[in-house]
């Protein structure tokens, strides 16, 4: 089977090589020394920065995406609005990488249109009040541009699975709108929302091109550290690079596995 | 209660639409400001006029097309085989096909440059051809999750078992069956996957840059460092390109086997004539 040969050579073998290297020291001895190197302050900082940025953008994406998708599906809006959002989300969730960075520079950069409009017409100078596109908040906002549409696309099936009968049943028993949302809708949606959140987290965690185009190497998230390590061994220890790669695989693997488990659970209600 | 005006929903939808659209308007507006005091397409003209733009774009386009071809050759027989003969392998193949979504490209290419780098048993990065091959392979790996799903969906909508029996009873070899019976029937599914692959790999940055290839992604980053207005123009073009790919992907994904993109007028009128 050519597929298995291909998968072995270009998927399994490279990963195995990195994992193997992560458990060796530079002179080829098997040891946990290299993995322990992950807990050095700089590396730990990178992981913590990456995780915080991914949590922030995934959290915003999941919450705003849920609210927006709920309004589109159960909010009584005409169906063309919903179709327009769905089509746009399909495009926007794939509009990432370098062009997205350019778009946000033109929007919220120092000379971006929104920055200038806010300054000249509303008298709000966002850069003077501490905002910067090239800061944590700016990056999270930029990520939101592909996270939000992804959330809308992924949570829609779960929202469509909320049957009107359940709502009617709750209402006929005297439940208020808030009670219906908090006692019926939210518990049903919780596994889906959490699952989507994890997928958004993984999505942000692996993002490199957008952040590189925005900040160069100033923002030391894990993918950037790895990128520089491949370029020029900046860590002066090839094996530490392997260990960082393995750390990334573990985090990505964990969030994806949890996502699959939660999706299984959520699908019980969507039959 | 269904007839009341959904004020809250409208407000939320308007805010959401604003978040999506304002950056596009801002970018478009920015891209027109290259000439002081007037709006012009100067930035676009300057992009199109540069030789580098043409050369990196054609390099990436060729690499992406090759990746699509290789992807088809790898995925179609596999999906066919799994569906028809070894359904118990399905979880394994599906897991493998989803793995590129879990492994970040930067990790993948890290493995490549070590295994296939200088001084390894298969030093592909020593030559230009070798590195280009590795680049195409990288694109193929990135595209496999989407390609496999598109092809598998396509196969679900046709009866491959009957088609295969029919072909074999007429004496067709296995390869011939795949190439002349299965392939044409899932053509639209394949094209749909191909457009998604194309939109992913054309502007790919991480693998292209780390393999030092003169592709479109690294060129974009360089433009971002050197110029102010051209990047905005490029972003608008990239958005239009992504949009086109997604629309074409949708169109082809929804085509039924044997259905043509533009139905001939005669067949439409015949259908209308029938009650």
XYZ file of C-alpha atoms in Angstrom:
546
model
C 0.000 0.000 0.000
C 1.560 3.283 -1.135
C -0.559 5.165 1.412
C 1.005 3.386 4.366
C 4.490 3.751 2.971
C 3.873 7.456 2.427
C 2.361 7.911 5.885
C 5.249 6.022 7.438
C 7.964 7.989 5.661
C 6.515 11.453 5.947
C 4.320 11.341 9.033
C 5.309 8.557 11.420
C 9.073 8.476 10.902
C 9.627 12.236 11.363
C 7.565 12.218 14.547
C 9.343 9.142 15.814
C 12.706 10.764 15.099
C 11.754 13.844 17.140
C 10.316 11.827 20.028
C 13.378 9.621 20.075
C 15.670 12.655 20.066
C 13.724 14.278 22.863
C 14.643 11.441 25.200
C 18.349 11.607 24.461
C 21.067 13.959 25.534
C 23.297 15.634 22.971
C 25.840 12.796 23.067
C 23.179 10.218 22.267
C 22.557 8.823 25.753
C 18.960 8.032 26.633
C 17.880 10.222 29.507
C 15.133 12.494 30.760
C 17.629 15.344 30.967
C 16.353 16.950 27.739
C 12.711 16.752 28.739
C 13.682 18.361 32.021
C 15.136 21.187 29.938
C 11.567 22.114 28.986
C 11.144 23.446 32.498
C 13.865 26.019 32.117
C 12.349 29.497 32.636
C 12.568 30.712 28.987
C 10.988 27.583 27.548
C 8.370 27.490 30.258
C 7.598 31.138 29.507
C 7.095 30.341 25.831
C 4.706 27.544 26.622
C 2.828 29.680 29.103
C 2.571 32.562 26.601
C 1.357 30.202 23.869
C -1.183 28.601 26.151
C -2.480 31.924 27.443
C -2.800 33.355 23.930
C -4.556 30.224 22.687
C -6.878 30.177 25.706
C -7.754 33.843 25.232
C -8.489 33.595 21.518
C -10.293 30.261 21.873
C -12.328 31.588 24.807
C -13.394 34.712 22.939
C -14.054 32.663 19.808
C -16.140 30.095 21.672
C -18.231 32.608 23.642
C -18.855 35.141 20.867
C -19.269 32.381 18.299
C -21.861 30.634 20.456
C -23.822 33.858 21.016
C -23.682 34.771 17.336
C -24.601 31.293 16.109
C -27.464 31.065 18.623
C -28.866 34.390 17.411
C -28.584 33.261 13.805
C -30.323 29.947 14.340
C -32.807 30.531 17.151
C -33.017 34.318 17.111
C -35.779 34.745 14.555
C -33.545 36.298 11.901
C -34.386 35.767 8.222
C -32.700 32.758 6.679
C -30.648 34.760 4.177
C -28.768 36.385 7.074
C -27.865 32.968 8.353
C -26.803 31.713 4.934
C -24.666 34.805 4.397
C -22.892 34.250 7.741
C -22.335 30.562 6.990
C -20.833 31.243 3.567
C -18.670 34.009 4.931
C -17.540 31.811 7.830
C -16.443 29.108 5.403
C -14.169 31.620 3.715
C -12.974 33.491 6.797
C -12.071 30.333 8.719
C -9.664 29.572 5.865
C -8.382 33.118 5.613
C -5.431 32.867 7.941
C -1.703 33.137 7.649
C 0.194 36.122 6.340
C -2.636 37.943 4.485
C -4.698 38.010 7.674
C -1.829 39.762 9.437
C -1.725 42.373 6.642
C -5.468 42.931 6.889
C -5.228 43.626 10.609
C -2.249 45.933 10.176
C -4.361 47.940 7.749
C -7.234 47.927 10.247
C -5.806 48.246 13.745
C -2.176 49.003 13.063
C -0.711 52.371 14.014
C -1.990 53.834 10.734
C -4.906 51.426 10.311
C -8.260 52.748 9.215
C -10.071 51.931 12.466
C -7.253 53.428 14.535
C -7.405 56.661 12.517
C -11.198 56.877 12.475
C -11.320 56.412 16.241
C -8.645 59.065 16.708
C -9.891 61.693 14.246
C -13.648 61.372 14.641
C -14.170 60.070 18.143
C -11.043 61.451 19.728
C -9.993 58.083 21.078
C -6.333 57.351 20.555
C -6.160 53.630 21.215
C -2.380 53.497 20.886
C -1.962 56.263 23.459
C -4.195 54.354 25.840
C -1.949 51.319 25.693
C -3.419 49.208 22.902
C -1.132 47.732 20.305
C -1.894 45.285 17.510
C 1.453 43.687 18.275
C 0.535 42.964 21.885
C -1.261 40.066 23.499
C -4.708 41.615 23.043
C -3.999 42.615 19.442
C -2.859 39.119 18.552
C -5.867 37.540 20.246
C -8.165 39.863 18.278
C -6.421 38.927 15.039
C -6.779 35.216 15.795
C -10.443 35.831 16.523
C -10.945 36.552 12.826
C -10.507 32.865 11.998
C -11.596 31.455 15.376
C -15.034 33.078 15.397
C -16.130 31.723 11.980
C -14.727 28.299 12.841
C -16.802 28.263 16.033
C -19.933 29.297 14.114
C -19.424 26.492 11.598
C -18.728 23.847 14.229
C -21.373 24.722 16.789
C -24.204 25.047 14.242
C -25.031 21.310 14.070
C -25.332 21.205 17.869
C -27.595 24.268 17.901
C -29.740 22.820 15.151
C -30.050 19.707 17.320
C -31.863 21.726 19.976
C -35.402 20.654 19.181
C -38.243 23.161 19.406
C -40.244 20.523 21.298
C -37.857 20.758 24.248
C -38.357 24.460 24.429
C -42.111 24.105 24.133
C -42.113 21.422 26.804
C -40.145 23.682 29.141
C -42.422 26.635 28.421
C -45.599 24.638 28.932
C -44.268 23.643 32.327
C -43.886 27.315 33.124
C -40.168 27.830 32.534
C -38.984 31.327 31.760
C -36.622 32.004 28.864
C -33.716 32.209 31.264
C -34.669 28.946 32.942
C -34.917 27.232 29.575
C -31.469 28.484 28.598
C -29.758 27.640 31.862
C -31.489 24.356 32.701
C -32.110 22.818 29.268
C -30.131 24.437 26.459
C -26.811 25.030 28.214
C -26.420 21.534 29.707
C -27.228 20.035 26.297
C -24.773 22.299 24.528
C -21.992 22.156 27.122
C -20.090 19.158 25.693
C -20.229 20.601 22.165
C -19.126 24.038 23.300
C -16.274 22.622 25.354
C -15.221 20.380 22.469
C -15.209 23.269 20.016
C -13.259 25.344 22.524
C -10.551 22.675 22.638
C -10.370 22.539 18.870
C -10.063 26.319 18.709
C -7.348 26.105 21.348
C -5.370 23.630 19.252
C -5.990 25.737 16.180
C -4.502 28.821 17.829
C -1.662 26.898 19.443
C -0.336 25.693 16.105
C -0.619 29.084 14.375
C 2.712 30.406 13.202
C 2.437 32.405 9.957
C 0.026 35.053 11.274
C 2.010 35.826 14.404
C 5.313 35.738 12.527
C 4.051 38.220 9.949
C 2.742 40.496 12.725
C 5.553 40.477 15.234
C 8.541 38.796 13.591
C 10.313 36.986 16.373
C 9.424 39.432 19.139
C 6.607 37.348 20.524
C 8.215 34.129 21.667
C 5.350 31.666 21.422
C 6.297 28.000 21.106
C 5.936 27.691 17.301
C 8.151 30.765 16.851
C 10.840 29.337 19.141
C 10.754 26.110 17.160
C 10.869 28.038 13.881
C 14.004 29.872 14.971
C 15.536 26.686 16.307
C 15.150 25.006 12.904
C 16.549 28.094 11.179
C 19.640 28.412 13.311
C 19.802 26.276 16.457
C 19.229 29.280 18.714
C 18.889 27.022 21.753
C 22.396 25.599 21.187
C 20.950 22.173 21.868
C 19.296 20.258 19.008
C 17.706 17.814 21.413
C 15.964 20.583 23.325
C 14.355 21.525 20.010
C 13.057 17.965 19.702
C 11.699 18.139 23.217
C 9.809 21.356 22.421
C 8.354 19.701 19.313
C 7.249 16.766 21.439
C 5.705 19.174 23.941
C 3.697 20.695 21.112
C 2.580 17.297 19.842
C 1.471 16.286 23.342
C -0.595 19.453 23.851
C -2.143 19.249 20.389
C -2.812 15.544 20.821
C -4.433 16.036 24.220
C -6.784 18.782 23.120
C -7.770 16.905 19.955
C -8.387 13.652 21.832
C -10.550 15.420 24.388
C -12.393 17.095 21.532
C -13.217 13.725 19.964
C -14.427 12.317 23.281
C -16.651 15.335 23.902
C -18.005 15.208 20.365
C -18.989 11.590 20.872
C -20.835 12.592 24.005
C -22.531 15.524 22.318
C -23.710 13.419 19.382
C -25.946 11.367 21.672
C -28.447 14.233 21.594
C -28.244 14.890 17.900
C -29.958 11.817 16.534
C -43.845 35.153 20.616
C -42.380 34.425 17.214
C -43.667 37.672 15.659
C -41.860 40.121 17.914
C -38.886 41.938 16.422
C -35.738 40.095 17.542
C -33.880 43.240 18.614
C -31.155 41.458 20.517
C -30.470 39.033 17.645
C -30.267 41.898 15.174
C -27.794 43.773 17.369
C -25.623 40.666 17.755
C -25.728 39.896 14.041
C -24.806 43.481 13.156
C -21.865 43.442 15.584
C -20.697 40.109 14.181
C -21.004 41.347 10.610
C -19.076 44.490 11.538
C -16.225 42.455 13.000
C -16.040 40.431 9.800
C -16.437 43.234 7.297
C -14.625 46.236 8.824
C -11.140 44.686 8.435
C -11.889 43.969 4.779
C -13.086 47.514 4.122
C -10.125 48.921 6.019
C -7.673 46.763 4.095
C -9.231 47.634 0.752
C -9.241 51.306 1.596
C -5.623 51.114 2.755
C -4.591 49.345 -0.447
C -5.885 52.277 -2.521
C -3.869 54.950 -0.711
C -0.451 54.440 -2.231
C -0.608 57.710 -4.165
C -0.836 60.625 -1.780
C -4.143 62.489 -1.814
C -6.048 60.211 -4.168
C -7.429 56.716 -4.299
C -5.800 54.541 -6.948
C -4.960 50.977 -7.819
C -1.274 51.900 -7.841
C -0.410 49.276 -5.178
C -2.012 46.519 -7.244
C -0.237 47.709 -10.395
C 3.115 47.711 -8.627
C 2.508 44.170 -7.337
C 1.562 42.803 -10.730
C 4.461 44.533 -12.429
C 7.096 42.917 -10.263
C 8.877 39.923 -11.767
C 9.320 38.392 -8.331
C 5.552 38.260 -7.849
C 5.099 36.330 -11.083
C 7.945 33.937 -10.375
C 6.980 33.103 -6.761
C 3.338 32.763 -7.699
C 4.095 30.362 -10.530
C 6.491 28.406 -8.320
C 3.825 27.960 -5.639
C 1.098 27.267 -8.184
C 3.149 24.479 -9.798
C 4.066 23.004 -6.396
C 0.412 23.094 -5.295
C -0.798 21.432 -8.505
C 1.801 18.706 -8.134
C 0.697 18.214 -4.528
C -2.898 17.850 -5.706
C -1.901 15.241 -8.301
C 0.205 13.248 -5.846
C -2.575 13.536 -3.272
C -5.117 12.110 -5.706
C -2.846 9.212 -6.650
C -2.325 8.356 -2.985
C -5.800 8.983 -1.600
C -8.170 7.635 -4.265
C -6.902 4.031 -4.390
C -6.613 3.973 -0.598
C -10.148 5.194 0.041
C -11.412 2.740 -2.581
C -9.486 -0.125 -1.092
C -10.629 0.579 2.446
C -14.278 0.883 1.480
C -14.353 -2.166 -0.720
C -11.986 -4.751 0.719
C -10.741 -3.934 4.182
C -13.354 -1.948 6.127
C -11.676 -3.011 9.365
C -8.664 -0.870 8.396
C -10.917 2.149 8.240
C -10.195 3.501 11.756
C -6.438 3.221 11.163
C -6.544 4.969 7.799
C -8.883 7.637 9.122
C -6.643 8.267 12.085
C -3.602 8.579 9.824
C -5.479 10.898 7.509
C -6.411 13.165 10.422
C -2.948 13.222 11.959
C -1.718 16.189 9.900
C -4.364 18.277 11.677
C -2.826 17.369 15.031
C 0.838 17.665 14.098
C 1.673 21.330 13.444
C 3.492 21.960 10.145
C 6.482 23.401 11.992
C 6.952 20.074 13.806
C 6.499 18.105 10.606
C 9.099 20.081 8.697
C 11.449 19.847 11.680
C 11.339 16.077 11.300
C 11.871 16.353 7.544
C 14.968 18.521 7.709
C 16.507 16.125 10.228
C 15.615 12.828 8.534
C 16.089 13.969 4.957
C 18.728 16.622 5.643
C 22.461 16.738 5.106
C 24.248 13.622 6.255
C 21.143 11.459 6.559
C 20.473 8.202 4.733
C 18.296 9.963 2.154
C 19.709 13.500 1.844
C 16.878 15.120 -0.110
C 17.669 18.669 0.968
C 21.107 18.481 -0.673
C 19.709 19.187 -4.138
C 17.115 21.622 -5.438
C 15.044 18.851 -6.948
C 15.134 16.923 -3.691
C 14.040 19.942 -1.653
C 11.270 20.747 -4.113
C 10.089 17.145 -3.856
C 10.081 17.425 -0.082
C 8.068 20.646 -0.347
C 5.433 18.984 -2.541
C 5.317 16.058 -0.112
C 4.782 18.497 2.754
C 1.862 20.080 0.903
C 0.433 16.621 0.205
C 0.575 15.769 3.915
C -1.165 19.043 4.833
C -3.903 18.339 2.298
C -4.552 14.677 3.121
C -7.200 15.300 5.831
C -9.300 17.354 3.402
C -8.594 15.265 0.329
C -9.379 12.004 2.086
C -12.645 13.302 3.446
C -13.736 14.728 0.086
C -12.899 11.514 -1.781
C -14.452 9.303 0.886
C -17.670 11.348 0.783
C -17.662 11.038 -2.983
C -17.347 7.272 -2.744
C -20.151 7.077 -0.208
C -22.529 8.556 -2.767
C -21.877 5.915 -5.463
C -22.222 2.159 -5.297
C -18.580 1.194 -5.711
C -19.189 -2.509 -5.071
C -21.603 -2.880 -7.998
C -19.489 -0.680 -10.250
C -16.428 -2.785 -9.466
C -18.249 -6.078 -10.101
C -19.559 -4.745 -13.394
C -16.104 -3.589 -14.456
C -14.449 -6.847 -13.400
C -17.060 -9.025 -15.097
C -16.196 -7.167 -18.295
C -12.560 -8.086 -17.745
C -11.150 -4.804 -16.432
C -8.056 -4.961 -14.273
C -8.065 -3.362 -10.840
C -6.057 -0.358 -11.973
C -8.333 0.083 -14.967
C -11.393 -0.081 -12.742
C -10.071 2.674 -10.506
C -8.875 4.862 -13.348
C -11.792 4.503 -15.779
C -14.795 3.628 -13.625
C -14.358 4.893 -10.068
C -12.337 8.005 -10.840
C -14.798 9.594 -13.316
C -17.658 8.950 -10.908
C -16.050 10.806 -8.043
C -14.517 13.496 -10.249
C -16.469 16.339 -8.685
C -15.545 15.216 -5.154
C -11.885 15.165 -6.148
C -12.077 18.607 -7.750
C -13.761 19.892 -4.602
C -10.891 18.571 -2.455
C -8.404 19.944 -4.952
C -9.660 23.512 -4.584
C -9.335 23.336 -0.822
C -5.822 21.918 -1.172
C -4.930 24.654 -3.603
C -6.132 27.405 -1.289
C -4.135 25.937 1.604
C -0.847 25.330 -0.160
C -0.602 28.357 -2.436
C 0.191 30.774 0.378
C 1.735 28.208 2.748
C 4.502 29.828 4.755
C 6.038 27.533 7.372
C 7.194 24.567 5.288
C 8.080 26.723 2.286
C 10.151 29.092 4.357
C 11.976 26.437 6.387
C 12.899 24.550 3.228
C 14.152 27.839 1.760
C 11.921 27.619 -1.291
C 11.097 30.753 -3.329
C 7.344 30.332 -2.765
C 4.483 32.767 -2.329
C 4.280 32.554 1.482
C 7.835 33.729 2.221
C 7.428 36.402 -0.473
C 4.358 37.725 1.352
C 6.273 38.005 4.625
C 9.104 39.806 2.847
C 6.632 42.245 1.259
C 5.177 42.911 4.697
C 8.613 43.894 5.961
C 9.550 46.062 2.978
C 6.398 47.882 1.905
C 3.316 49.544 3.362
C 0.543 49.488 0.763
C 1.336 46.442 -1.371
C 0.687 44.009 1.514
C -2.852 45.360 1.848
C -3.397 44.854 -1.868
C -2.023 41.321 -1.564
C -4.305 40.611 1.391
C -7.354 41.688 -0.632
C -6.257 39.471 -3.518
C -5.662 36.569 -1.120
C -9.126 37.008 0.327
C -10.698 37.043 -3.138
C -8.672 33.961 -4.023
C -9.752 32.087 -0.876
C -13.350 33.059 -1.563
C -13.152 31.754 -5.145
C -11.617 28.457 -4.021
C -14.253 27.958 -1.318
C -17.135 28.706 -3.685
C -15.776 26.317 -6.309
C -15.198 23.703 -3.610
C -18.832 23.983 -2.473
C -20.133 23.864 -6.037
C -18.199 20.719 -6.875
C -18.917 19.044 -3.527
C -22.643 19.345 -4.208
C -22.529 18.030 -7.770
C -23.984 14.560 -8.176
C -21.975 11.878 -10.001
C -22.228 12.405 -13.743
C -23.815 15.824 -13.362
C -22.151 18.585 -15.334
C -21.289 22.007 -13.997
C -23.431 23.791 -16.574
C -26.395 21.784 -17.664
C -27.096 21.923 -21.347
C -30.124 23.913 -22.283
C -31.764 21.067 -24.176
C -31.795 18.730 -21.203
C -33.282 21.464 -18.994
C -36.078 22.135 -21.441
C -36.787 18.433 -21.771
C -37.058 18.167 -18.001
C -39.430 21.088 -17.902
C -41.558 19.572 -20.616
C -42.019 16.466 -18.535
C -44.735 16.822 -15.950
